[in-house]
Coordinates of C-alpha atoms in Angstrom, one line a residue:
M22 CA 0.0 -0.2 -0.2
T23 CA 1.3 3.5 -0.6
V24 CA -0.2 6.5 0.9
T25 CA -0.7 9.8 -1.8
P26 CA -2.5 12.8 -1.5
S27 CA -5.9 13.3 -3.0
R28 CA -8.0 16.1 -3.6
A29 CA -10.1 16.9 -1.1
E30 CA -13.7 16.3 -0.3
G31 CA -16.1 17.9 -2.8
E32 CA -13.3 18.7 -5.9
G33 CA -13.3 14.9 -6.8
T34 CA -11.0 12.2 -7.7
T35 CA -8.6 11.5 -10.9
A36 CA -7.1 7.9 -10.3
R37 CA -4.4 6.7 -12.0
T38 CA -3.6 3.0 -12.6
G39 CA -1.1 0.8 -14.2
K40 CA 2.1 1.2 -12.5
E41 CA 4.6 -1.2 -12.5
D42 CA 3.8 -2.5 -9.3
G43 CA 0.4 -2.5 -9.5
E44 CA -0.2 0.3 -7.6
A45 CA -2.9 3.0 -7.8
E46 CA -2.3 6.4 -7.6
V47 CA -4.2 9.6 -7.0
Q48 CA -3.1 12.5 -9.0
L49 CA -2.2 15.7 -6.8
P50 CA -4.3 18.7 -7.6
G51 CA -3.1 20.9 -9.8
A52 CA -0.9 18.2 -12.0
R53 CA -1.6 18.0 -15.6
A54 CA -2.7 14.1 -16.6
A55 CA -0.2 11.8 -17.2
S56 CA 0.5 10.2 -20.1
A57 CA 2.9 6.9 -20.9
E58 CA 5.6 9.0 -21.4
D59 CA 5.9 11.1 -18.1
T60 CA 5.0 10.6 -14.4
P61 CA 3.3 13.4 -11.9
I62 CA 4.3 16.0 -11.5
G63 CA 2.8 19.3 -9.4
V64 CA 3.8 19.8 -5.5
A65 CA 0.8 20.7 -3.3
P66 CA 0.1 21.0 0.3
P67 CA -1.5 17.4 1.0
T68 CA -5.4 17.3 1.7
R69 CA -6.6 16.8 5.5
G70 CA -7.6 13.7 4.5
F71 CA -3.9 12.1 2.9
L72 CA -2.5 13.3 6.3
A73 CA -5.1 11.6 8.2
R74 CA -4.1 8.6 6.0
A75 CA -0.5 8.7 6.1
T76 CA -1.2 9.2 9.8
L77 CA -2.6 5.8 10.2
V78 CA -0.5 4.3 8.1
T79 CA 2.4 5.2 10.4
A80 CA 0.7 4.6 13.5
V81 CA -0.4 1.1 12.6
L82 CA 2.6 0.4 12.0
S83 CA 4.3 2.1 14.7
I84 CA 1.9 0.8 17.5
A85 CA 3.4 -2.8 15.5
G86 CA 7.1 -2.2 15.7
A87 CA 6.0 -0.9 19.4
L88 CA 4.2 -3.8 20.3
L89 CA 7.3 -5.9 18.6
G90 CA 9.4 -3.9 21.0
L91 CA 7.9 -4.9 23.7
G92 CA 7.8 -8.5 22.8
R93 CA 11.6 -8.2 21.8
D94 CA 11.8 -6.9 26.1
Q95 CA 10.0 -10.0 27.7
A96 CA 11.6 -11.9 25.7
L97 CA 15.0 -10.6 26.8
A98 CA 13.3 -10.2 30.5
H99 CA 12.1 -14.4 30.1
L100 CA 15.5 -15.5 29.1
F101 CA 17.9 -13.6 30.4
G102 CA 16.2 -11.8 33.6
A103 CA 17.7 -8.2 34.7
G104 CA 20.7 -9.5 36.1
T105 CA 24.7 -8.8 35.2
E106 CA 23.9 -10.4 31.5
T107 CA 21.2 -8.0 31.0
D108 CA 23.5 -5.6 32.4
A109 CA 26.3 -6.4 29.6
F110 CA 23.7 -6.2 26.5
L111 CA 22.5 -2.9 27.5
V112 CA 25.8 -1.6 27.8
A113 CA 26.4 -2.7 24.1
W114 CA 22.5 -1.4 23.6
T115 CA 23.9 1.9 23.6
V116 CA 25.5 2.1 20.1
P117 CA 21.9 1.0 18.3
E118 CA 20.4 3.5 20.7
V119 CA 22.9 6.4 19.5
A120 CA 22.6 5.7 15.9
A121 CA 18.7 5.4 16.0
T122 CA 18.5 8.9 17.2
L123 CA 21.4 9.9 15.0
L124 CA 20.7 8.3 11.6
I125 CA 17.0 7.3 11.5
E126 CA 14.5 9.7 14.3
D127 CA 16.3 13.2 14.4
G128 CA 19.6 14.1 13.0
M129 CA 19.7 12.3 9.5
A130 CA 15.9 12.9 8.7
F131 CA 15.9 16.5 10.7
V132 CA 19.1 17.2 7.0
L133 CA 17.4 14.8 4.6
V134 CA 14.3 15.5 4.6
P135 CA 14.5 19.4 3.9
A136 CA 16.5 18.5 1.0
F137 CA 15.1 15.5 -0.6
S138 CA 11.5 18.3 -0.3
L139 CA 13.7 20.1 -2.3
A140 CA 14.6 18.6 -4.9
V141 CA 11.3 16.6 -5.3
A142 CA 10.1 20.2 -6.1
R143 CA 12.6 21.0 -8.4
R144 CA 12.2 18.2 -10.6
A145 CA 8.7 18.4 -10.7
R146 CA 8.9 22.4 -11.4
G147 CA 11.0 21.3 -14.0
A148 CA 8.8 19.1 -15.9
G149 CA 5.8 20.9 -15.5
G150 CA 7.7 23.9 -17.1
T151 CA 9.0 22.7 -20.3
G152 CA 6.0 20.9 -21.5
G153 CA 7.5 17.6 -22.2
T154 CA 10.3 15.3 -21.3
R155 CA 12.6 13.0 -22.2
R156 CA 14.2 10.0 -21.0
T157 CA 18.2 11.0 -19.2
G158 CA 20.6 9.0 -18.5
G159 CA 22.8 8.8 -15.5
T160 CA 21.8 11.8 -13.3
G161 CA 21.3 14.5 -15.4
G162 CA 18.2 16.6 -15.3
D163 CA 17.2 15.2 -12.3
P164 CA 17.7 16.6 -8.7
V165 CA 16.8 13.7 -6.3
R166 CA 19.0 11.3 -8.7
A167 CA 21.7 13.7 -8.0
L168 CA 21.0 14.3 -4.4
V169 CA 21.5 10.3 -3.9
A170 CA 24.6 10.5 -6.5
A171 CA 26.1 12.9 -4.6
T172 CA 25.8 11.9 -0.7
L173 CA 25.0 8.2 -0.9
P174 CA 28.7 7.3 -1.8
R175 CA 30.2 9.3 0.9
L176 CA 28.1 8.8 3.5
S177 CA 28.4 5.2 3.1
L178 CA 32.1 4.9 3.2
V179 CA 31.9 7.4 6.5
L180 CA 29.7 5.1 8.1
M181 CA 31.5 1.8 7.5
A182 CA 34.9 3.5 9.1
V183 CA 32.9 4.3 12.0
S184 CA 31.2 1.0 12.2
A185 CA 35.1 -0.2 12.2
L186 CA 36.1 2.3 14.8
L187 CA 33.5 1.0 17.2
M188 CA 35.0 -2.4 16.6
A189 CA 38.4 -1.6 17.3
G190 CA 37.5 0.6 20.2
A191 CA 34.7 -1.8 22.1
P192 CA 37.0 -2.1 25.3
Y193 CA 37.7 1.6 26.0
L194 CA 34.0 2.4 24.6
V195 CA 32.3 0.0 27.4
A196 CA 34.9 1.8 30.3
G197 CA 33.7 4.9 29.4
L198 CA 30.3 4.1 29.4
A199 CA 30.2 1.8 32.5
P200 CA 33.5 1.7 34.5
G201 CA 32.1 -0.4 37.4
L202 CA 30.2 -3.3 34.8
P203 CA 31.0 -7.0 36.9
D204 CA 31.5 -8.3 33.2
P205 CA 33.2 -6.0 30.8
G206 CA 34.4 -8.8 28.6
L207 CA 30.4 -9.9 27.8
A208 CA 29.7 -6.1 27.1
V209 CA 33.0 -5.8 24.3
D210 CA 31.5 -8.8 22.7
C211 CA 28.3 -7.4 22.1
T212 CA 29.1 -3.9 21.5
R213 CA 31.1 -5.0 18.6
L214 CA 28.4 -6.7 17.2
T215 CA 25.9 -4.2 17.8
A216 CA 28.6 -1.7 16.0
T217 CA 27.4 -3.3 12.5
C218 CA 24.2 -0.8 13.2
V219 CA 26.1 1.8 12.4
L220 CA 26.5 1.3 8.4
S221 CA 22.6 -0.2 8.3
F222 CA 21.1 2.1 10.4
G223 CA 22.6 4.8 8.7
L224 CA 21.2 3.6 5.4
A225 CA 17.9 3.1 6.3
G226 CA 17.9 6.5 7.6
Y227 CA 18.7 7.3 4.1
C228 CA 15.7 5.9 2.7
S229 CA 13.4 6.9 5.3
A230 CA 14.4 10.5 4.6
A231 CA 13.9 10.1 0.5
L232 CA 10.5 7.9 0.8
R233 CA 9.0 10.6 3.1
A234 CA 9.9 13.6 0.7
H235 CA 8.2 11.7 -1.6
R236 CA 5.2 11.0 1.0
R237 CA 5.8 7.9 0.9
F238 CA 5.3 6.4 4.6
L239 CA 4.3 2.5 4.6
A240 CA 8.3 1.7 4.0
P241 CA 9.3 3.7 6.3
A242 CA 6.7 3.1 9.3
A243 CA 7.3 -0.6 8.8
I244 CA 11.2 -0.8 9.5
Y245 CA 10.8 -1.6 13.3
V246 CA 8.6 -4.1 12.7
A247 CA 11.3 -5.9 10.8
Y248 CA 14.7 -5.0 13.1
N249 CA 12.4 -6.1 16.1
T250 CA 11.5 -9.2 14.1
G251 CA 15.5 -9.8 13.7
I252 CA 16.1 -9.2 17.5
I253 CA 13.4 -11.6 18.7
T254 CA 14.2 -14.6 15.8
A255 CA 17.8 -14.4 16.9
M256 CA 17.1 -15.0 20.7
F257 CA 14.8 -17.6 20.4
V258 CA 17.4 -19.3 17.8
L259 CA 20.9 -18.8 19.9
G260 CA 19.6 -17.6 23.2
G261 CA 20.1 -21.5 24.0
R262 CA 24.1 -21.7 22.5
W263 CA 25.3 -18.1 22.4
G264 CA 23.8 -16.5 25.7
V265 CA 23.1 -12.8 25.3
R266 CA 25.0 -12.3 22.4
S267 CA 22.1 -13.7 20.8
A268 CA 20.4 -10.7 21.3
A269 CA 24.0 -8.6 19.8
V270 CA 23.7 -10.3 16.4
G271 CA 19.5 -10.1 16.1
V272 CA 20.5 -5.7 16.7
A273 CA 23.1 -6.8 13.3
L274 CA 20.2 -8.7 11.7
G275 CA 17.3 -6.4 12.3
G276 CA 19.2 -3.7 10.7
C277 CA 20.1 -5.3 7.4
L278 CA 16.3 -5.8 7.6
M279 CA 15.3 -2.6 8.0
V280 CA 17.2 -1.6 4.8
A281 CA 16.0 -4.3 3.5
A282 CA 11.9 -3.2 3.6
Q283 CA 12.6 0.2 2.2
I284 CA 14.9 -0.8 -1.4
P285 CA 12.1 -1.6 -3.1
A286 CA 10.2 1.5 -2.8
L287 CA 12.8 3.7 -3.1
A288 CA 14.0 2.0 -5.8
R289 CA 10.8 2.8 -7.3
Q290 CA 10.8 6.8 -6.7
L291 CA 14.4 6.8 -8.6
L292 CA 14.2 4.7 -11.0
G293 CA 10.4 4.6 -12.1
G294 CA 9.7 7.4 -14.0
R295 CA 11.1 10.1 -16.6
R296 CA 12.7 12.7 -15.6
P297 CA 13.0 16.7 -16.9
A298 CA 15.8 17.1 -19.1
T299 CA 16.0 20.6 -18.5
T300 CA 15.2 23.3 -15.2
T301 CA 12.9 26.5 -14.7
E302 CA 13.2 28.9 -12.8
V303 CA 9.6 30.2 -10.7
T304 CA 10.3 33.9 -10.2
P305 CA 9.9 33.4 -5.8
A306 CA 7.7 36.3 -5.4
Q307 CA 5.1 35.8 -7.7
P308 CA 2.3 32.2 -7.6
E309 CA 3.4 29.6 -9.8
E310 CA 0.7 29.5 -13.1
A311 CA -1.3 26.3 -13.9
P312 CA 0.4 24.1 -17.3
G313 CA -0.3 25.0 -20.6
T314 CA -1.1 28.7 -19.5
Q315 CA 0.8 32.0 -20.1
G316 CA 0.8 35.3 -17.8
P317 CA 3.9 36.9 -16.0
A318 CA 3.2 34.4 -12.6
V319 CA 6.0 32.1 -14.3
K320 CA 8.9 32.8 -15.6
Q321 CA 10.8 29.9 -17.5
S322 CA 14.3 29.9 -19.4
V323 CA 16.8 27.3 -19.3
K324 CA 20.0 29.6 -18.0
Q325 CA 22.7 27.3 -17.9
P326 CA 23.5 23.2 -18.7
V327 CA 21.7 20.8 -16.0
K328 CA 23.8 19.2 -14.4
Q329 CA 25.2 22.4 -13.2
S330 CA 22.2 23.9 -11.9
V331 CA 21.4 20.0 -10.1
K332 CA 24.8 20.4 -8.8
Q333 CA 24.2 23.6 -7.0
S334 CA 21.1 22.5 -5.9
V335 CA 23.4 19.9 -4.3
T336 CA 25.6 22.0 -2.9
H337 CA 23.2 24.4 -0.8
S338 CA 20.8 21.6 0.2
V339 CA 23.4 19.6 2.0
D340 CA 26.2 21.8 3.3
L341 CA 28.3 20.9 6.5
A342 CA 27.1 24.0 8.4
L343 CA 23.8 22.7 8.5
I344 CA 24.7 19.5 9.3
T345 CA 26.8 19.5 12.4
P346 CA 24.0 21.1 14.5
V347 CA 21.8 18.9 13.9
L348 CA 24.0 16.5 14.1
L349 CA 25.5 17.3 17.6
F350 CA 22.0 18.7 18.9
A351 CA 20.8 14.5 18.1
L352 CA 24.3 13.2 19.6
C353 CA 23.8 15.5 22.9
R354 CA 19.9 14.1 23.2
Q355 CA 21.2 10.9 22.9
S356 CA 23.6 10.9 26.2
Q357 CA 20.8 11.3 28.6
V358 CA 21.0 7.6 28.1
L359 CA 24.7 7.7 28.3
I360 CA 24.4 9.6 31.6
E361 CA 21.8 7.2 33.4
R362 CA 23.9 4.0 31.9
Y363 CA 27.0 5.9 33.9
L364 CA 25.4 6.6 37.2
A365 CA 24.1 3.1 36.9
S366 CA 26.8 1.2 36.9
N367 CA 27.8 1.9 40.1
L368 CA 24.5 0.7 41.8
P369 CA 23.3 -3.2 42.9
S370 CA 23.2 -5.1 39.6
G371 CA 20.0 -4.9 37.7
A372 CA 20.0 -0.9 37.8
I373 CA 20.6 -0.6 34.2
S374 CA 18.2 -3.0 32.8
H375 CA 15.3 -1.2 35.5
L376 CA 16.1 1.5 34.0
N377 CA 15.6 0.4 30.6
Y378 CA 12.3 -1.7 30.7
A379 CA 10.9 1.3 32.5
Q380 CA 12.0 4.1 30.0
K381 CA 11.1 1.1 26.9
V382 CA 7.3 1.1 28.4
A383 CA 6.9 4.8 29.2
Q384 CA 8.3 5.7 26.2
I385 CA 5.4 4.1 24.2
P386 CA 2.7 7.2 24.4
M387 CA 5.9 9.8 23.2
T388 CA 6.2 7.8 20.3
L389 CA 3.0 7.8 19.0
S390 CA 1.9 11.6 19.7
L391 CA 4.7 11.9 17.7
M392 CA 3.0 10.2 14.2
L393 CA 1.7 13.0 12.8
C394 CA 4.5 15.4 13.2
T395 CA 6.5 12.6 11.8
V396 CA 4.0 12.7 8.7
T397 CA 4.1 16.7 8.9
F398 CA 7.9 16.9 8.4
P399 CA 8.1 17.7 4.8
V400 CA 4.4 19.1 4.8
L401 CA 6.9 22.0 7.3
A402 CA 9.5 22.1 4.9
Q403 CA 7.7 22.5 2.0
A404 CA 6.1 25.3 3.9
L405 CA 8.7 27.1 4.7
A406 CA 10.7 26.8 1.5
E407 CA 7.6 29.1 0.0
G408 CA 8.0 31.4 2.4
D409 CA 4.6 30.3 3.5
T410 CA 5.0 31.6 7.6
E411 CA 1.2 31.7 8.5
R412 CA 0.6 28.2 7.2
A413 CA 3.9 27.0 9.2
R414 CA 3.1 28.5 12.8
N415 CA -0.6 27.1 11.9
R416 CA 0.8 23.9 11.2
V417 CA 3.2 23.8 14.0
E418 CA 0.5 24.7 16.9
R419 CA -1.7 21.8 15.7
D420 CA 0.7 19.7 15.7
V421 CA 1.6 20.5 19.2
A422 CA -1.9 20.2 20.9
V423 CA -2.4 17.2 19.3
A424 CA 0.6 15.7 20.2
S425 CA 0.6 16.8 23.7
C426 CA -3.0 16.0 24.3
M427 CA -2.3 12.4 23.3
V428 CA 1.2 12.2 25.1
L429 CA -0.7 13.4 28.6
L430 CA -3.6 10.4 28.2
G431 CA -0.7 7.9 27.9
A432 CA 1.4 9.2 30.8
A433 CA -1.4 9.1 32.8
A434 CA -2.1 5.9 32.5
V435 CA 1.5 4.9 32.7
F436 CA 1.6 6.7 36.1
A437 CA -1.9 5.0 37.2
C438 CA -1.0 1.9 36.0
A439 CA 3.0 1.0 36.2
P440 CA 3.2 -2.5 38.4
Q441 CA 0.4 -3.5 36.9
I442 CA 1.9 -2.9 33.3
I443 CA 5.5 -4.5 34.5
Q444 CA 3.9 -7.2 35.6
L445 CA 1.6 -8.5 33.0
L446 CA 4.3 -7.8 30.4
F447 CA 7.6 -8.6 32.0
Q448 CA 7.3 -11.1 35.5
R449 CA 8.0 -14.2 34.3
G450 CA 10.9 -16.4 34.0
A451 CA 14.0 -14.9 35.6
F452 CA 11.9 -11.2 36.3
T453 CA 11.1 -11.6 40.1
D454 CA 8.2 -9.6 42.1
Q455 CA 11.4 -7.3 43.0
D456 CA 12.3 -6.1 39.4
T457 CA 8.4 -5.2 39.1
A458 CA 8.8 -3.0 42.0
A459 CA 11.9 -1.4 41.3
T460 CA 11.0 -0.9 37.6
A461 CA 7.1 0.4 37.7
T462 CA 8.6 3.0 40.4
V463 CA 11.5 3.9 37.9
M464 CA 8.6 4.4 35.2
R465 CA 6.2 6.6 37.1
V466 CA 9.1 8.6 37.5
Y467 CA 9.9 8.8 33.8
S468 CA 5.8 9.9 33.0
V469 CA 6.6 13.2 34.4
G470 CA 8.8 13.7 31.7
L471 CA 6.7 12.4 28.5
L472 CA 5.2 15.6 28.4
G473 CA 8.8 17.0 27.9
H474 CA 10.2 14.8 25.6
T475 CA 6.8 14.8 22.8
L476 CA 7.4 18.8 23.1
V477 CA 11.2 18.9 22.1
G478 CA 10.2 16.1 19.3
A479 CA 7.9 17.7 17.8
L480 CA 9.5 21.5 18.3
V481 CA 13.0 20.8 17.1
R482 CA 11.6 20.1 13.7
T483 CA 10.5 23.5 13.4
Y484 CA 13.9 24.6 13.8
F485 CA 16.0 22.7 11.0
S486 CA 12.7 22.5 8.6
A487 CA 13.9 26.4 7.0
G488 CA 16.9 24.6 5.6
R489 CA 19.3 27.0 7.8
P490 CA 21.8 26.2 10.3
T491 CA 21.0 26.7 14.0
W492 CA 22.9 26.6 17.0
Y493 CA 19.5 27.4 19.3
P494 CA 18.8 23.4 19.8
L495 CA 21.9 22.1 20.9
A496 CA 22.2 25.1 23.2
A497 CA 18.9 24.1 24.9
M498 CA 19.5 20.6 25.3
T499 CA 22.9 21.1 26.3
A500 CA 21.2 23.2 29.0
G501 CA 19.0 20.4 29.7
I502 CA 21.9 17.8 29.9
V503 CA 23.7 19.5 32.2
A504 CA 20.7 19.7 34.2
T505 CA 20.5 16.4 34.4
S506 CA 24.1 15.1 35.1
W507 CA 23.6 17.3 38.2
I508 CA 20.9 16.5 39.6
G509 CA 21.5 12.9 39.1
A510 CA 24.9 12.8 40.4
G511 CA 23.1 14.7 43.6
T512 CA 20.2 11.9 44.1
V513 CA 22.1 8.4 42.4
G514 CA 23.2 7.8 46.6
T515 CA 20.2 9.0 47.8
W516 CA 17.3 7.7 46.0
G517 CA 19.1 5.2 43.4
V518 CA 17.3 4.3 40.0
R519 CA 14.6 6.9 40.7
G520 CA 16.7 9.7 41.0
I521 CA 18.3 9.3 38.1
A522 CA 14.9 9.0 35.9
A523 CA 14.0 11.9 38.0
A524 CA 17.5 13.9 36.7
N525 CA 16.0 12.8 33.1
A526 CA 12.2 14.0 33.5
I527 CA 13.9 17.8 34.6
G528 CA 16.5 18.0 32.2
I529 CA 13.8 17.0 29.0
T530 CA 11.5 19.6 30.5
V531 CA 14.2 22.7 30.9
T532 CA 15.0 21.8 27.3
A533 CA 11.6 21.6 26.4
A534 CA 10.7 24.9 27.9
L535 CA 14.2 26.8 26.4
L536 CA 12.6 25.5 22.5
L537 CA 9.3 27.1 23.7
S538 CA 10.2 30.3 24.4
G539 CA 13.1 30.1 21.3
M540 CA 10.3 30.0 18.6
D541 CA 10.5 33.3 16.4
E542 CA 11.1 34.6 13.1
R543 CA 15.8 34.3 13.5
R544 CA 15.2 31.2 14.5
S545 CA 12.2 29.2 14.2
V546 CA 8.3 29.6 13.3
P547 CA 7.2 32.0 15.0
I548 CA 4.5 31.3 17.2
R549 CA 2.3 32.7 19.8
T550 CA 4.0 31.3 22.5
R551 CA 2.0 32.5 25.2
R552 CA -1.1 31.1 23.6
V553 CA 0.4 27.6 23.2
V554 CA 1.5 27.3 27.0
H555 CA -2.0 28.4 28.5
E556 CA -3.9 25.8 25.9
L557 CA -0.9 23.4 27.3
S558 CA -1.8 23.8 30.9
R559 CA -5.6 22.9 30.7
P560 CA -4.5 18.8 29.1
L561 CA -1.8 19.1 32.0
R562 CA -4.5 19.6 34.9
A563 CA -6.5 17.0 33.1
A564 CA -3.8 14.6 33.8
V565 CA -2.7 15.5 36.4
C566 CA -6.5 14.2 37.5
A567 CA -7.1 11.6 35.7
A568 CA -3.1 10.0 37.2
V569 CA -4.4 10.0 40.4
T570 CA -7.7 8.7 40.3
G571 CA -6.3 6.5 37.8
A572 CA -3.8 5.3 40.8
L573 CA -6.4 4.8 43.2
C574 CA -8.8 3.0 41.2
A575 CA -6.0 0.4 40.4
S576 CA -5.0 0.1 43.9
R577 CA -8.3 -1.4 44.8
F578 CA -7.8 -4.8 42.6
D579 CA -5.9 -7.6 43.8
S580 CA -5.8 -9.2 40.0
P581 CA -3.2 -7.3 37.6
Q582 CA -5.5 -7.7 34.9
L583 CA -8.7 -5.6 36.3
A584 CA -6.7 -3.7 38.2
L585 CA -5.1 -2.5 34.4
L586 CA -8.7 -2.3 33.0
A587 CA -10.5 -0.2 36.2
G588 CA -7.2 1.8 35.9
G589 CA -7.4 3.0 32.5
V590 CA -10.7 3.0 31.7
T591 CA -11.0 6.1 34.4
V592 CA -7.8 7.7 33.6
T593 CA -9.8 7.6 29.7
V594 CA -13.0 8.9 31.6
I595 CA -11.5 11.4 33.9
Y596 CA -9.5 12.6 31.1
V597 CA -12.3 13.2 28.2
L598 CA -14.6 14.9 30.6
L599 CA -11.6 17.1 32.8
L600 CA -11.0 18.6 28.2
R601 CA -14.6 18.9 27.7
L602 CA -14.9 21.3 31.1
L603 CA -11.9 22.9 30.3
G604 CA -12.9 23.6 26.8
V605 CA -9.7 22.1 25.3
R606 CA -9.4 23.4 21.9
F607 CA -6.7 22.8 18.9
G608 CA -4.6 25.7 18.3
G609 CA -2.8 27.1 15.0
A610 CA -6.2 27.6 12.9
P611 CA -8.1 30.7 13.0
A612 CA -10.6 31.1 15.8
T613 CA -13.9 31.4 14.0
T614 CA -12.5 27.7 12.5
R615 CA -11.0 26.1 16.0
T616 CA -12.9 23.0 16.7
T617 CA -13.1 21.2 20.3
L618 CA -11.5 18.4 20.7
P619 CA -14.3 15.9 21.0
I620 CA -15.2 17.5 17.5
A621 CA -11.6 17.0 16.3
F622 CA -11.6 13.5 17.1
R623 CA -14.9 12.7 15.6
T624 CA -13.3 14.0 12.6
A625 CA -9.8 12.6 12.3
L626 CA -12.3 8.9 12.9
R627 CA -14.2 9.7 9.9
S628 CA -11.6 10.2 8.2
V629 CA -9.3 7.8 9.0
T630 CA -11.8 5.0 8.5
R631 CA -13.3 6.1 5.2
R632 CA -12.8 3.2 2.5
L633 CA -9.1 3.6 0.6
P634 CA -9.8 3.4 -2.8
H635 CA -6.2 3.4 -3.9
D636 CA -5.1 1.5 -1.0
R637 CA -3.7 -2.3 -1.2
S638 CA -1.6 -4.3 0.9
R639 CA 1.7 -6.2 -0.1

C-alpha cells in the first residue's frame, strides 16, 4: 500500500492505475494528466484526508513495531532476567540507541527530509515548465538522483569507517560507558556485534528520509517491525547456545532487514520514471500558474546546463554548516541515556535493566504522539521553503496541541497502572517480583517527563526545517543535559534509580521550555507562545487529576488484569471529561474555524476510517 495525496472532499478525485508494481495512485491537485511518456508532476500541499491516511498508516505500523519491541524486551527479560548478563548487553545496546537517534529519527531526518523535499519540488517544476520530458541517462536533469549520487557514496564510506572504529575501540567504549560493570568482556563482545548497525541504520535513515520527502510512508514506518523481528528471532534461535550475545546478533540482523524493507520502494521512486531534461525557474515573489497557461506569473528559462544547476542544488541543500548542529543536537539528546547508564553502573546489579525496561514502556505514548509530526515534517519543510510562515505556524501549533493531548493521556495511564503493566509484561521466567516493583517505580518517575520529551520532538523539527543552520536547539539541549547530570549525580546516592529517572524528566523539561521560548522569526517558526502555553496547561491539569484518580482505582484490585482495566478506563474517562469541561481546543487555526477536542477526534475518526479505494496490501 502506498499512501498518496488526493484532492480534498468535494473537488473530485482523479485516479491513475497501471504502475509497474500494480499500485494505484491519486493525481496531485493542479497536476497535468500523466501519459505513457510522463510522470505526474506538481507538488501541492497535502489535503487533510491524505495527512489522516498517512498518519494512520504510520501509526498502525509504529504500534506494530512498538508491540514487537515489547515482545523483544519480554523475551530478553524471560531468557536472561535483569542481572549481570542483561546489564552487559544493555551497555552494548547504547550503540544502536545512539545510532537510531542520529541516523533515523532525528539527525539524518532533519537534514535530508528538507533536502529531498527541495529536490522533489525542483524536479516537479522542471517537468512542468518544459511541457515535455525525455529519458535521461545517469543523474542528468533529475535533482533527486543528483542528490543521491552526491551524498550516498560518501555517507556509506563514513558509516563503514565509524562501524570499524567502534569495533576496534569496543573495550575503551565499554570502560567509558559503564566503569563499574561486573563483566566488561561480555559487553565488549556485544558492542562489536551491535557496531554493525551504524552502517545499516545510516542507510535505513537515508532511505526513510528520501521516501518521506516523496510522501511515501509505508516502508519507513515498517522498519521497526523488521528490526524487532530480527532481534526476537535471533534470541530464540541462538539464545541457548550464545546467551545474551544472541540479542546483539539480532541487532545486526535487524539493521539489515530495515534497509531491505525500504530498497524496493526507493528504487521505484528513483528508477521508475522519466525525468526532465531542462530546468525551470519560478520567480519566488509570484505564484506559479497552471501548466499550459501564459502570463507574467511564471518565468521559465534554461539559463545554464542541467548538470551545473543540479550540482548547485545539491550543494546548497546539504552542507556541513547545517549538518553539524543537527548531529550534535541529536548526539547531545541521546547522551541522556549515556549519563543514566554511567550513574547506574555503580548501583547494585540490575539497575541498568530496571531503567531500560521502564524507559522502553514509558516512551510508547511519546512515540505514538509524535506520529503526526513525522508525517507533517515534509509539509512543514515545504511551507518554510515557500516562505508561507502563516501555514507553517498553524501547522506547528496544531501538531503541538494534538501531540501533547495524546502523550498526556498516555502518561496518566502509565503513572496510574505502572505496577500492573510491568507485572503483566515482564514478570515471568528470570524477572522477579522485586524487579517488577523497582521497574514500576522508575516508570512512574519517567512518566513525569513524557510531555517534555514530546515537546522537544515536535518543536525541534521547526528549527531545522527551514534549511538554515541554527545552534539554539543544541544550546537548549546542552542546558537540559547539564541539569540531568547535576541532579542525577546529586540524587543517585540517596534515591538510586529513581533519582536518575527524575533527573531525566527535569532535564528534558528544561530543554522543552527553552525550545518553546525560542520560537521566533530569527530561529524558527514564530508561533504564539503564550497562547500555546496557556492551551497546554489545560490538558496537563486534566492528566494530573486522571493519573491520581486512576492510580487510586487500580490499587483496589488484587488481579493485575482487573486493576489495569479499571485504572485505564478511569484515566480515560476522567481525562476526556475534564478536557470537555476545560474547553480544550486545537491551536493553529483561526478562531472561527477551531473545533473542540471531541469534535476533532470524531472528524479524524471519520477521515481515517473512510474506505481508501487506492490502497492495497502487499
